[in-house]
Amino acid sequence: MFTTRPELAGTFGMVTSTHWLASQSGMAVLEAGGNAFDAAVATGFVLQVVEPHLNGPGGDLPLILKHVDHEPEVLSGQGVAPAGATIQYFRDLGLSTVPGTGLLATAVPGSTVAWLTLLRDHGTLWPADVLKYAIRYAEAGYPVVERISALVKRMADYFTSYWPTSAQTWLPAPEPGQLHTRPELANTYARLVGESQLADTREAACDRAIRAWSEGFVAEAIDAFVKRPVMDSSGREHAGVITGDDLANFRPGYERPMSLDWRGNTIYKAAGWAQSPVFLETLGILDPLLDSVFGSGSDWRGFGADQIHHVIEAQKLAFADRDAWFGDAPDHPDLAGLLDAGYLDQRRSLIGEAASLELRPGRLNGLDPRLPDFSVVTDPVAGGSSGEPTVQRDGRTKGDTCHLDIVDRWGNVVSATPSGGWLQSSPTVPELGFCLGSRLQMVWLEEGLPSTLVPGRRPRTTLSPGMAVAQDGTVTGFGTPGGDQQDQWAMVFWLAHKLGGLNLQAAIDHPTFNIKSMISSFEPRVPEPGVVEVEGRFAPEVVAELEKRGHKVKVTGDWALSRMTAASYDPYTGMLKAAANPRGMQGYAVGR
């Protein structure tokens, strides 16, 4: 079978991410004796520099990690709503939703402190050892990819008119391939390292860097900067509500993941403060249908119209449950009920031969579902597909991000999806060289929902790294950028890999598809009932049959959707494998 790249295999270490410079930086850490967790931190910080349109230091980070002798666990670096972010505060401003850009949309930044927490608790190196790569690229420059250049040019007038600190950082727009430096960001990293070097132990060094961020110069700069009103996507200027105290009071935490036992694999995902359980529920709905619809192994029928129809109808049901039940509310129903056999049977029975155009959440744990009132929003972000973020001139975006998967020779595995704080989300904080995130746009200003805005709660994120442990002990980390599409593209990969027997690279290369029927997680919060995006490599007769069944099919480019990466560790052979997405021409896997 032809693949765009080889599936890498070796026994020393594998790093795969959405940018080649980040992957190679992580590999350099493994070569220097670091473990997968050290390498993940170095990779993550370089992604902040080289993919600034997709993530930044002021963003978010959920990750799943597995020590060779322990069960997987989740580290949540998804920041919470600031103390001053109340429903009444937004209503007093005349807002019915949280703007998708600007300072009001800022949750407490969680990404950088989560990386430093991972380094402290699971790494072996000091902050200076892993941050030096990001500092070097920020100081000496990195080659700008075409999408950064195009995005900055699109935002240029907005920066000049409304966000002058971003204009100072990004204009004139760098050309593709040009070396671009980020001196203020390099200085921020260097100050964190300088604080860490005052400590006597490695763990204390990480703690000092965390405090410098959460209680020191970073928190002070953010506190001062957000007091000045700036333009946001509401069309008006607003100051932020986040304070230095919000940063000081937040620390990332470890959690047990949700899991599903499926055909000899246990699949792990973050809990319902993320959209991740939709992956598990979709698999649970599909499972009894897979042999008759898909076949497996030598009988694998691939993704024809019937197979695509069943997957997307199952996904519609799972995403409707997401929109009704998921969130960070401590009193919402136990989402384990989503995976109850009786509940899955009931949901599966709703799949018919024709496309459903309805949002149909289930009655979970004896309770009636309630969807948010999205009639308060109109004005969809027009044009484009889900393959890369569709950005309007005011910075509104449908969302995209970064991903990395890393395995080392000892059997440690990390899967992480850093995101947010991208250059178009809000104006650059000049002293720090980065901007704040816009994750708070995913809450609702409506009382009584699991995803209602409440200070101190996490907005329900789209970020969704995955990990699977097979009965033979093989561990696979996998994931993709893509907002609401993350768990959809990962599903195509997973079924192609496990049912079709395709290797990691072939499964990533496989043509993919996604629905847009859910309530969008990004501003504006509107569904697109029945819409299905498919890559152009699907045969015309597949598209025609889907349309015959009532699906509203949008054919994208041949290689337009998904940016999956994956890496695995086999404890019996010691073999490590990795693969990366050719789409977008940025992702790369390295290893030996």
XYZ file of C-alpha atoms in Angstrom:
592
model
C 0.000 0.000 0.000
C 1.316 3.428 -0.931
C 1.705 5.892 1.934
C 2.846 9.503 1.748
C 5.608 8.729 4.204
C 6.845 5.562 5.873
C 5.481 4.425 9.187
C 8.575 4.975 11.319
C 9.823 2.077 13.431
C 12.716 1.777 15.867
C 13.625 1.026 19.451
C 15.087 4.255 20.835
C 12.419 6.951 20.674
C 9.712 8.521 18.537
C 8.389 12.083 18.412
C 5.571 13.175 16.134
C 3.885 16.556 16.093
C 2.204 19.083 13.855
C 5.480 20.900 13.058
C 8.822 19.448 12.029
C 10.942 21.799 14.148
C 9.007 20.862 17.277
C 9.340 17.149 16.532
C 13.078 17.386 16.015
C 13.490 19.429 19.199
C 11.731 16.715 21.159
C 13.946 14.113 19.538
C 17.034 16.093 20.530
C 15.867 15.842 24.147
C 15.531 12.062 23.848
C 19.014 11.885 22.307
C 20.327 13.891 25.272
C 18.985 11.274 27.703
C 15.611 12.768 28.526
C 12.439 10.741 28.711
C 9.160 11.141 26.807
C 7.893 13.706 29.322
C 10.988 15.886 28.990
C 10.689 15.631 25.219
C 7.001 16.548 25.310
C 7.740 19.741 27.219
C 10.450 20.808 24.771
C 8.174 19.969 21.834
C 5.282 21.875 23.378
C 7.269 25.048 23.970
C 8.644 25.006 20.409
C 5.089 24.637 19.074
C 4.255 27.887 20.896
C 6.932 29.618 18.827
C 6.573 28.012 15.396
C 2.767 27.577 15.274
C 1.653 30.895 16.836
C -1.541 30.905 14.752
C -2.553 27.635 16.418
C -1.370 27.912 20.025
C 0.642 30.035 22.432
C 1.894 30.339 26.020
C -1.428 31.908 27.048
C -3.480 28.944 25.870
C -4.726 25.588 27.134
C -3.370 22.032 27.439
C -4.998 18.696 28.162
C -2.700 15.691 27.934
C -2.749 11.970 28.638
C 0.413 10.357 29.962
C 1.405 6.816 30.776
C 4.385 5.635 32.708
C 5.466 2.208 31.602
C 4.289 0.569 34.852
C 1.197 2.677 35.566
C -2.278 3.295 34.214
C -2.814 6.338 31.989
C -3.763 9.594 33.683
C -4.922 12.998 32.474
C -3.161 16.251 33.277
C -5.649 19.091 32.865
C -4.049 22.361 31.857
C -7.409 23.772 30.846
C -7.695 27.050 32.722
C -10.875 28.108 34.474
C -13.184 31.112 34.171
C -11.840 34.138 36.097
C -13.483 35.110 39.389
C -15.022 38.195 37.792
C -16.495 36.338 34.805
C -20.136 36.041 35.846
C -23.271 35.827 33.746
C -24.496 39.091 35.230
C -21.266 40.859 34.305
C -21.709 39.929 30.637
C -25.421 40.744 30.662
C -24.667 44.167 32.109
C -22.455 44.733 29.075
C -25.403 43.906 26.824
C -23.922 40.596 25.654
C -25.864 37.370 25.128
C -22.761 35.298 24.362
C -19.068 35.598 25.151
C -17.192 37.242 22.253
C -14.920 34.908 20.328
C -11.971 37.310 20.417
C -10.560 39.961 22.723
C -10.000 40.070 26.463
C -13.436 39.010 27.724
C -12.976 35.545 26.216
C -9.863 34.820 28.281
C -9.826 31.840 30.611
C -6.901 31.498 33.013
C -3.887 30.438 30.885
C -3.117 26.789 31.612
C -0.724 25.572 28.941
C 2.648 26.829 30.178
C 2.087 25.901 33.822
C 0.880 22.457 32.727
C 4.064 21.857 30.730
C 6.166 22.905 33.732
C 4.057 20.699 36.018
C 4.626 17.712 33.730
C 8.356 18.422 33.763
C 8.437 18.684 37.567
C 6.435 15.549 38.272
C 7.489 13.191 35.485
C 10.545 14.587 33.750
C 14.241 14.200 34.493
C 15.675 17.479 33.139
C 15.715 21.094 34.318
C 13.672 23.897 32.744
C 16.768 25.318 31.067
C 17.395 21.977 29.334
C 13.988 21.830 27.649
C 13.269 25.536 27.074
C 16.512 26.238 25.233
C 15.055 25.093 21.905
C 12.073 27.456 22.061
C 14.335 30.282 23.229
C 16.698 29.687 20.327
C 13.920 29.760 17.702
C 12.336 32.840 19.265
C 15.708 34.657 19.356
C 17.332 33.552 16.090
C 14.154 33.032 14.085
C 12.146 30.203 12.573
C 10.936 29.824 8.964
C 7.358 31.071 8.710
C 4.854 28.685 7.138
C 2.489 30.043 4.509
C -0.595 30.005 6.734
C 1.016 32.285 9.319
C 1.865 34.802 6.610
C -1.630 34.645 5.100
C -3.335 35.020 8.470
C -1.243 38.014 9.536
C -1.934 39.720 6.209
C -5.649 39.085 6.686
C -5.505 40.578 10.192
C -3.192 43.484 9.273
C -5.842 46.227 9.079
C -7.473 45.021 12.296
C -4.128 44.983 14.090
C -3.337 48.484 12.869
C -6.751 49.891 13.751
C -7.532 48.115 17.006
C -4.664 45.972 18.331
C -1.509 48.098 17.981
C 0.579 45.815 20.173
C -0.086 42.967 17.726
C 0.806 45.277 14.855
C 4.153 45.959 16.560
C 4.769 42.207 16.901
C 3.575 40.972 13.511
C 3.664 43.791 10.946
C 4.876 43.990 8.328
C 3.646 40.456 7.802
C 6.469 37.945 7.387
C 6.614 36.207 4.035
C 6.496 32.392 3.752
C 9.907 30.923 4.449
C 11.213 34.134 6.022
C 12.942 33.852 9.394
C 10.799 35.535 12.015
C 11.990 36.338 15.527
C 9.984 36.760 18.725
C 12.422 38.632 21.023
C 9.852 39.555 23.697
C 8.699 35.925 23.894
C 12.307 34.744 24.080
C 12.820 37.126 26.989
C 9.758 35.733 28.776
C 11.094 32.190 28.460
C 14.558 33.331 29.537
C 13.144 34.996 32.660
C 11.336 31.770 33.591
C 14.597 29.886 33.184
C 16.476 32.516 35.191
C 14.034 32.122 38.077
C 14.353 28.337 37.909
C 18.139 28.460 38.139
C 17.948 29.990 41.620
C 16.711 26.623 42.956
C 18.811 23.817 44.411
C 16.799 20.900 43.021
C 15.142 20.132 39.723
C 11.651 19.967 41.220
C 12.161 23.257 43.034
C 13.405 24.792 39.788
C 10.125 23.903 38.088
C 8.175 25.318 41.038
C 10.080 28.590 40.846
C 9.298 28.876 37.130
C 5.617 28.142 37.827
C 5.488 30.835 40.517
C 7.214 33.342 38.221
C 4.396 32.707 35.771
C 1.423 32.469 38.134
C 2.449 34.878 40.884
C 5.303 36.876 39.393
C 6.114 38.975 36.350
C 3.776 37.178 33.923
C 0.712 37.515 36.165
C 1.590 41.160 36.860
C 1.874 42.003 33.161
C -1.412 40.294 32.308
C -3.209 41.974 35.216
C -2.107 45.409 34.039
C -2.657 44.831 30.324
C -6.284 43.618 30.437
C -7.444 46.775 32.244
C -7.214 48.659 28.941
C -10.332 48.099 26.763
C -9.739 46.653 23.296
C -11.966 45.840 20.358
C -13.423 42.331 20.187
C -15.776 40.435 17.881
C -18.841 42.031 19.483
C -17.866 45.176 17.592
C -17.195 47.087 20.812
C -14.251 47.672 23.108
C -14.107 45.808 26.401
C -11.524 45.368 29.134
C -10.805 41.911 30.505
C -11.882 40.512 33.850
C -8.920 38.223 34.492
C -6.583 39.322 37.302
C -3.253 38.321 38.732
C -5.127 36.607 41.554
C -6.846 34.351 39.008
C -3.478 33.161 37.777
C -2.147 32.754 41.315
C -5.114 30.610 42.321
C -4.924 28.186 39.383
C -2.804 25.070 39.167
C -3.168 22.139 36.731
C -4.433 18.887 38.216
C -4.252 15.154 37.554
C -7.413 13.140 36.933
C -8.539 9.643 36.066
C -9.559 9.466 32.431
C -12.811 8.035 31.142
C -12.275 4.734 29.350
C -13.980 2.165 27.158
C -13.040 -1.479 26.708
C -13.359 -2.101 22.999
C -12.292 -5.193 21.066
C -9.170 -5.954 23.058
C -8.261 -2.331 23.683
C -8.921 0.065 26.535
C -9.298 3.552 25.117
C -8.680 6.519 27.402
C -10.021 10.041 27.038
C -10.452 13.087 29.281
C -13.766 13.411 31.106
C -16.740 15.585 30.178
C -15.093 18.977 30.773
C -13.718 18.157 27.327
C -15.627 16.855 24.324
C -13.501 13.670 24.486
C -16.211 11.220 25.664
C -17.949 11.587 22.277
C -15.209 9.347 20.866
C -15.989 6.630 23.396
C -19.749 6.946 22.969
C -19.496 6.852 19.181
C -17.486 3.633 19.360
C -20.005 2.169 21.803
C -22.917 3.018 19.512
C -21.180 1.598 16.449
C -19.665 -1.538 17.946
C -22.422 -4.109 17.254
C -22.765 -2.745 13.718
C -19.100 -2.811 12.765
C -18.741 -6.424 11.628
C -21.845 -6.327 9.419
C -21.238 -2.817 8.054
C -17.434 -2.631 7.837
C -16.062 -6.124 8.071
C -12.520 -6.441 9.421
C -9.071 -7.652 8.499
C -9.133 -9.259 5.032
C -12.898 -8.574 4.903
C -12.433 -4.837 5.555
C -14.762 -2.963 3.227
C -13.323 0.488 3.814
C -15.339 3.695 3.960
C -18.069 3.573 1.349
C -21.328 5.485 1.594
C -22.962 2.962 3.947
C -19.994 2.981 6.315
C -19.709 6.771 6.332
C -23.453 7.085 6.908
C -23.377 4.866 9.993
C -20.366 6.658 11.471
C -21.766 10.145 11.030
C -25.220 9.192 12.308
C -23.593 7.745 15.441
C -21.512 10.897 15.781
C -24.594 13.106 15.531
C -26.073 11.288 18.521
C -22.863 11.490 20.555
C -22.386 15.190 19.818
C -26.000 15.937 20.712
C -25.237 14.338 24.077
C -22.135 16.509 24.316
C -24.174 19.633 23.771
C -26.761 18.633 26.371
C -24.702 16.941 29.074
C -20.986 17.823 28.969
C -19.347 20.467 31.114
C -17.430 21.115 34.317
C -20.474 21.400 36.595
C -19.897 19.187 39.649
C -23.582 18.280 39.931
C -24.223 17.207 36.350
C -25.139 13.560 35.647
C -22.456 10.905 35.741
C -21.311 10.660 32.137
C -20.359 7.004 32.648
C -24.015 6.402 31.835
C -23.225 7.307 28.234
C -21.388 4.003 27.941
C -24.059 1.873 29.646
C -25.112 -0.987 27.343
C -28.809 -0.175 27.606
C -28.236 3.504 26.860
C -26.063 2.666 23.854
C -28.736 0.259 22.560
C -31.335 3.003 22.773
C -29.132 5.499 20.960
C -28.183 2.975 18.288
C -31.843 2.261 17.544
C -32.227 5.838 16.288
C -29.906 5.261 13.326
C -31.958 4.859 10.169
C -31.244 4.645 6.467
C -31.732 8.391 5.940
C -29.736 11.296 7.352
C -31.130 12.878 10.493
C -31.316 16.671 10.533
C -32.247 16.891 14.216
C -30.302 17.410 17.427
C -31.344 14.366 19.459
C -29.701 14.153 22.883
C -30.638 11.143 25.000
C -32.361 10.831 28.339
C -29.359 10.156 30.566
C -29.581 8.570 34.029
C -33.326 9.136 34.094
C -33.060 12.864 33.372
C -34.458 14.771 30.415
C -31.855 16.522 28.230
C -31.693 20.267 27.746
C -29.857 21.933 24.903
C -28.540 25.503 25.082
C -30.621 28.192 23.434
C -28.473 28.983 20.409
C -31.183 31.144 18.840
C -29.403 34.127 20.421
C -26.620 33.824 17.850
C -26.615 34.228 14.084
C -23.957 35.453 11.654
C -22.005 32.254 10.932
C -18.323 32.408 10.020
C -18.577 32.070 6.274
C -16.501 30.065 3.858
C -13.704 27.569 4.181
C -13.695 24.047 5.546
C -12.669 22.386 8.766
C -9.185 21.541 7.557
C -7.618 24.810 8.686
C -9.128 27.579 10.809
C -11.462 29.874 8.908
C -10.479 33.298 10.196
C -12.526 36.439 9.677
C -10.915 39.859 9.661
C -11.832 40.457 13.300
C -9.980 37.312 14.382
C -12.981 35.029 14.800
C -11.971 31.494 13.968
C -13.574 28.091 13.911
C -10.522 26.846 15.722
C -7.532 24.669 15.151
C -4.574 23.761 17.268
C -1.503 21.538 17.599
C -0.872 17.975 18.648
C 2.037 15.757 19.662
C 2.603 12.094 20.513
C 5.853 10.809 22.014
C 7.174 7.396 23.097
C 10.558 6.583 24.580
C 12.668 3.432 24.889
C 11.451 2.826 28.441
C 7.817 2.671 27.366
C 6.615 6.075 28.546
C 3.959 7.614 26.301
C 2.490 11.140 26.040
C -0.383 12.404 23.903
C -1.065 16.145 24.158
C -3.166 18.785 22.400
C -1.901 22.296 23.220
C -4.079 25.097 21.887
C -5.442 28.603 22.365
C -3.679 31.897 22.817
C -3.194 32.075 19.063
C -2.091 35.362 17.528
C -5.588 36.203 16.238
C -7.409 35.610 19.546
C -6.528 38.853 21.341
C -3.886 41.605 21.269
C -0.302 40.780 22.162
C 0.768 41.574 25.721
C 3.817 43.660 24.739
C 6.041 42.908 27.738
C 5.503 39.165 27.302
C 5.378 38.705 23.535
C 2.242 36.557 23.451
C -1.516 36.995 23.606
C -4.229 35.489 25.776
C -6.690 32.795 24.795
C -10.373 32.835 23.876
C -11.581 29.514 25.333
C -14.280 31.217 27.403
C -16.338 31.601 24.220
C -17.331 27.957 24.760
C -19.434 28.662 27.865
C -23.101 29.704 27.828
C -24.616 32.768 29.455
C -27.674 30.689 30.307
C -28.363 29.364 33.789
C -28.532 25.702 34.680
C -26.476 24.044 31.938
C -23.420 21.828 32.570
C -21.500 24.321 30.401
C -22.949 27.496 31.973
C -20.413 30.212 32.798
C -19.439 29.929 36.461
C -16.250 31.472 37.914
C -13.682 28.804 38.706
C -15.088 26.248 36.257
C -13.421 25.088 33.077
C -15.083 25.920 29.768
C -15.911 22.732 27.916
C -12.995 22.410 25.569
C -12.749 20.725 22.182
C -9.184 19.552 22.903
C -9.059 15.767 22.869
C -5.832 13.736 23.001
C -6.343 9.967 23.026
C -4.557 6.867 24.261
C -5.247 3.164 23.849
C -3.743 0.166 25.648
C -4.170 -3.174 23.891
C -4.414 -6.542 25.620
C -0.877 -7.330 24.482
C 0.330 -4.177 26.236
C 0.853 -2.037 23.129
C 0.194 1.626 23.935
C -0.846 4.078 21.219
C -1.127 7.824 21.619
C -3.088 9.649 18.942
C -4.877 12.893 18.190
C -5.381 15.829 15.875
C -6.123 19.535 15.802
C -9.493 20.582 14.458
C -11.943 21.983 17.018
C -15.233 20.087 16.906
C -13.734 17.742 14.318
C -10.973 16.295 16.499
C -12.819 13.209 17.708
C -14.333 12.697 14.263
C -11.082 12.560 12.329
C -9.582 10.436 15.097
C -12.478 7.993 14.634
C -11.696 7.480 10.944
C -8.050 6.908 11.844
C -8.920 4.457 14.618
C -11.345 2.345 12.590
C -8.976 2.233 9.622
C -6.107 1.223 11.913
C -7.870 -1.342 14.060
C -10.614 -2.736 11.831
C -8.850 -2.270 8.513
C -5.437 -3.319 9.763
C -3.790 -0.254 8.229
C -0.530 0.814 9.815
C -0.328 4.180 11.576
C 0.748 6.105 8.496
C -1.740 4.457 6.146
C -4.572 5.098 8.605
C -3.568 8.765 8.865
C -3.334 9.087 5.077
C -6.792 7.544 4.592
C -9.420 9.955 3.190
C -11.499 11.398 5.991
C -14.761 13.222 6.663
C -16.675 15.054 9.376
C -20.102 16.396 10.272
C -20.993 19.958 11.251
C -24.395 19.145 12.751
C -23.413 19.864 16.334
C -23.741 23.219 18.097
C -20.430 24.824 17.251
C -18.028 25.236 20.156
C -16.717 28.438 18.588
C -18.417 31.751 18.002
C -20.974 31.878 16.475
C -22.504 28.910 18.292
C -24.718 27.560 15.506
C -25.126 24.044 14.064
C -25.185 23.198 10.378
C -27.784 20.381 10.244
C -26.969 17.570 7.873
C -23.721 19.066 6.598
C -20.971 16.542 5.942
C -17.500 17.459 4.700
C -15.640 14.781 2.744
C -12.227 14.873 1.167
C -12.127 14.906 -2.615
C -10.467 11.509 -2.791
C -13.793 9.784 -2.085
C -15.373 8.460 -5.277
C -18.207 10.492 -6.849
C -20.598 7.580 -6.382
C -19.948 7.677 -2.610
C -20.882 11.360 -2.551
C -23.960 10.732 -4.677
C -25.180 7.946 -2.394
C -24.688 10.088 0.704
C -26.698 12.871 -0.914
C -29.394 10.364 -1.846
C -29.673 9.526 1.859
C -30.266 13.193 2.688
C -26.765 14.321 3.694
C -25.667 17.812 2.626
C -22.246 16.925 1.284
C -19.467 19.478 0.851
C -16.497 18.081 -1.059
C -13.224 19.661 0.094
C -9.722 19.341 -1.290
C -8.206 15.892 -1.663
C -6.005 16.449 1.413
C -7.916 19.156 3.274
C -9.179 17.552 6.492
C -7.374 16.329 9.630
C -3.836 16.708 10.980
C -3.556 13.401 12.875
C -0.374 12.155 14.487
C 0.172 8.860 16.322
C 2.908 6.922 18.111
C 3.003 3.490 19.758
C 5.078 1.274 22.051
C 5.086 -2.554 22.020
C 6.459 -3.885 25.335
C 7.076 -7.404 24.026
C 9.252 -6.471 21.068
C 10.451 -3.079 22.296
C 9.338 -1.689 18.942
C 8.325 1.965 18.751
C 6.323 3.347 15.824
C 5.162 6.786 14.722
C 3.452 8.593 11.887
C 2.421 12.139 11.008
C -0.013 13.863 8.714
C 1.068 15.122 5.286
C -1.925 17.508 5.176
C -0.852 21.095 5.642
C 2.761 20.107 4.963
C 3.885 20.867 8.512
C 3.543 17.728 10.605
C 6.447 15.332 10.893
C 7.453 12.203 12.753
C 11.065 11.531 13.674
C 12.708 8.689 15.526
C 15.067 5.775 15.451
